[in-house]
Amino acid sequence: MNQVRHTLRLSGSGPTREKAFATAIGQVQSAVGERTDGVSFRVEPLELDVVSAVEHRWTERFLGLFFPRTRRRYEITLRIEVQVASLDLDALDFTVREERLTPLQHALRMR
C-alpha cells in the first residue's frame, strides 16, 4: 500500500454555482487515476482553495429586440490537495489454481 499526496488544479463550469462546483469536484477521481500507479482505493481531500470564481452575464433577446432576459454561466477553478492510498497490483503474487474438467462437466458448466 502506497500513500502519496497530490495537488490538483481542476476547473468546472455550469449554469449554477453548485453545478460548476460539482463539475470540478467530479474530476478528482479521474485526475488522481492518471497520476497514480496501481489502483487507488482511498482519496482523502486535505485542503481546498478557490483559485478563481467567475460569473459570466449576458442579455439575450428574442429576434434581437423582444423579451430580454439575463443569462448566467459560472466558472470555478479549484486547487485541491489530496492524499491517495493505492495498491500496486503488479507487485502482488497471485496463486494459480487450475481446474481440469471432464468433457461432461465442461458441457454442463459451459466453461
mmCIF file of C-alpha atoms in Angstrom:
data_model
loop_
_atom_site.group_PDB
_atom_site.id
_atom_site.type_symbol
_atom_site.label_atom_id
_atom_site.label_comp_id
_atom_site.label_asym_id
_atom_site.label_seq_id
_atom_site.Cartn_x
_atom_site.Cartn_y
_atom_site.Cartn_z
ATOM 1 C CA MET A 1 0.000 0.000 0.000
ATOM 2 C CA ASN A 2 1.323 3.406 -1.013
ATOM 3 C CA GLN A 3 0.227 6.778 0.292
ATOM 4 C CA VAL A 4 1.014 9.789 -1.856
ATOM 5 C CA ARG A 5 -0.041 13.448 -1.810
ATOM 6 C CA HIS A 6 -1.087 15.209 -4.989
ATOM 7 C CA THR A 7 -2.033 18.806 -5.658
ATOM 8 C CA LEU A 8 -4.709 19.037 -8.329
ATOM 9 C CA ARG A 9 -5.909 22.095 -10.231
ATOM 10 C CA LEU A 10 -9.403 21.466 -11.562
ATOM 11 C CA SER A 11 -11.953 23.636 -13.357
ATOM 12 C CA GLY A 12 -15.675 23.341 -13.793
ATOM 13 C CA SER A 13 -18.480 25.361 -15.335
ATOM 14 C CA GLY A 14 -22.244 25.276 -15.321
ATOM 15 C CA PRO A 15 -25.476 27.241 -15.291
ATOM 16 C CA THR A 16 -25.449 27.441 -11.470
ATOM 17 C CA ARG A 17 -22.737 27.829 -8.841
ATOM 18 C CA GLU A 18 -23.491 24.388 -7.453
ATOM 19 C CA LYS A 19 -23.243 22.744 -10.880
ATOM 20 C CA ALA A 20 -19.896 24.428 -11.597
ATOM 21 C CA PHE A 21 -18.513 23.262 -8.240
ATOM 22 C CA ALA A 22 -19.871 19.730 -8.737
ATOM 23 C CA THR A 23 -18.282 19.542 -12.191
ATOM 24 C CA ALA A 24 -14.873 20.494 -10.775
ATOM 25 C CA ILE A 25 -15.125 18.097 -7.818
ATOM 26 C CA GLY A 26 -16.312 15.306 -10.111
ATOM 27 C CA GLN A 27 -12.946 15.362 -11.891
ATOM 28 C CA VAL A 28 -10.935 14.450 -8.777
ATOM 29 C CA GLN A 29 -11.138 10.654 -9.196
ATOM 30 C CA SER A 30 -10.062 10.672 -12.857
ATOM 31 C CA ALA A 31 -7.239 13.178 -12.196
ATOM 32 C CA VAL A 32 -5.936 11.029 -9.344
ATOM 33 C CA GLY A 33 -6.199 7.909 -11.515
ATOM 34 C CA GLU A 34 -3.967 9.480 -14.166
ATOM 35 C CA ARG A 35 -1.246 10.330 -11.635
ATOM 36 C CA THR A 36 -1.313 7.170 -9.516
ATOM 37 C CA ASP A 37 0.262 3.841 -10.315
ATOM 38 C CA GLY A 38 -1.922 0.879 -9.412
ATOM 39 C CA VAL A 39 -5.442 1.060 -8.047
ATOM 40 C CA SER A 40 -6.413 3.966 -5.804
ATOM 41 C CA PHE A 41 -8.867 2.903 -3.131
ATOM 42 C CA ARG A 42 -8.956 5.973 -0.906
ATOM 43 C CA VAL A 43 -8.815 9.612 -1.959
ATOM 44 C CA GLU A 44 -8.843 11.947 1.031
ATOM 45 C CA PRO A 45 -9.091 15.710 0.457
ATOM 46 C CA LEU A 46 -6.745 17.623 2.754
ATOM 47 C CA GLU A 47 -7.095 21.198 1.539
ATOM 48 C CA LEU A 48 -9.293 23.054 -0.934
ATOM 49 C CA ASP A 49 -8.626 26.574 -2.223
ATOM 50 C CA VAL A 50 -10.652 28.539 -4.736
ATOM 51 C CA VAL A 51 -8.226 29.935 -7.310
ATOM 52 C CA SER A 52 -10.854 31.796 -9.301
ATOM 53 C CA ALA A 53 -14.627 32.061 -9.469
ATOM 54 C CA VAL A 54 -16.183 33.950 -12.376
ATOM 55 C CA GLU A 55 -19.817 34.697 -13.219
ATOM 56 C CA HIS A 56 -20.479 35.491 -16.882
ATOM 57 C CA ARG A 57 -23.659 37.510 -17.549
ATOM 58 C CA TRP A 58 -25.226 38.452 -20.843
ATOM 59 C CA THR A 59 -28.628 39.553 -22.103
ATOM 60 C CA GLU A 60 -30.478 37.551 -24.722
ATOM 61 C CA ARG A 61 -33.335 38.968 -26.759
ATOM 62 C CA PHE A 62 -35.845 37.193 -28.939
ATOM 63 C CA LEU A 63 -35.295 38.299 -32.552
ATOM 64 C CA GLY A 64 -32.762 40.795 -31.250
ATOM 65 C CA LEU A 65 -35.439 43.137 -29.858
ATOM 66 C CA PHE A 66 -38.074 41.433 -27.733
ATOM 67 C CA PHE A 67 -38.252 39.704 -24.368
ATOM 68 C CA PRO A 68 -34.841 40.474 -22.876
ATOM 69 C CA ARG A 69 -33.559 38.009 -20.309
ATOM 70 C CA THR A 70 -30.323 37.865 -18.383
ATOM 71 C CA ARG A 71 -28.363 34.637 -18.725
ATOM 72 C CA ARG A 72 -25.569 33.458 -16.424
ATOM 73 C CA ARG A 73 -22.767 30.942 -16.603
ATOM 74 C CA TYR A 74 -20.393 30.201 -13.745
ATOM 75 C CA GLU A 75 -16.766 29.024 -13.935
ATOM 76 C CA ILE A 76 -14.696 27.934 -10.964
ATOM 77 C CA THR A 77 -11.082 26.807 -10.650
ATOM 78 C CA LEU A 78 -10.019 24.876 -7.556
ATOM 79 C CA ARG A 79 -6.691 23.798 -6.088
ATOM 80 C CA ILE A 80 -7.221 20.589 -4.146
ATOM 81 C CA GLU A 81 -4.579 18.753 -2.152
ATOM 82 C CA VAL A 82 -5.444 15.074 -1.731
ATOM 83 C CA GLN A 83 -3.835 12.104 -0.062
ATOM 84 C CA VAL A 84 -4.185 8.933 -2.103
ATOM 85 C CA ALA A 85 -3.877 5.388 -0.795
ATOM 86 C CA SER A 86 -3.190 2.970 -3.626
ATOM 87 C CA LEU A 87 -2.284 -0.655 -4.174
ATOM 88 C CA ASP A 88 0.117 -1.809 -6.887
ATOM 89 C CA LEU A 89 -1.452 -4.956 -8.330
ATOM 90 C CA ASP A 90 1.653 -5.762 -10.382
ATOM 91 C CA ALA A 91 3.626 -6.305 -7.181
ATOM 92 C CA LEU A 92 1.162 -8.895 -5.839
ATOM 93 C CA ASP A 93 1.867 -12.587 -6.231
ATOM 94 C CA PHE A 94 -1.278 -14.402 -7.282
ATOM 95 C CA THR A 95 -1.505 -18.159 -6.778
ATOM 96 C CA VAL A 96 -2.728 -20.115 -9.765
ATOM 97 C CA ARG A 97 -5.414 -22.743 -9.333
ATOM 98 C CA GLU A 98 -6.204 -24.667 -12.450
ATOM 99 C CA GLU A 99 -9.344 -26.734 -12.873
ATOM 100 C CA ARG A 100 -9.455 -29.796 -15.005
ATOM 101 C CA LEU A 101 -12.917 -30.759 -16.078
ATOM 102 C CA THR A 102 -14.085 -33.870 -17.812
ATOM 103 C CA PRO A 103 -15.833 -33.300 -21.142
ATOM 104 C CA LEU A 104 -19.200 -33.948 -19.456
ATOM 105 C CA GLN A 105 -18.504 -31.426 -16.670
ATOM 106 C CA HIS A 106 -17.304 -28.945 -19.259
ATOM 107 C CA ALA A 107 -20.536 -29.327 -21.257
ATOM 108 C CA LEU A 108 -22.684 -28.950 -18.114
ATOM 109 C CA ARG A 109 -20.875 -25.894 -16.777
ATOM 110 C CA MET A 110 -20.391 -24.305 -20.210
ATOM 111 C CA ARG A 111 -16.916 -23.117 -19.405
#
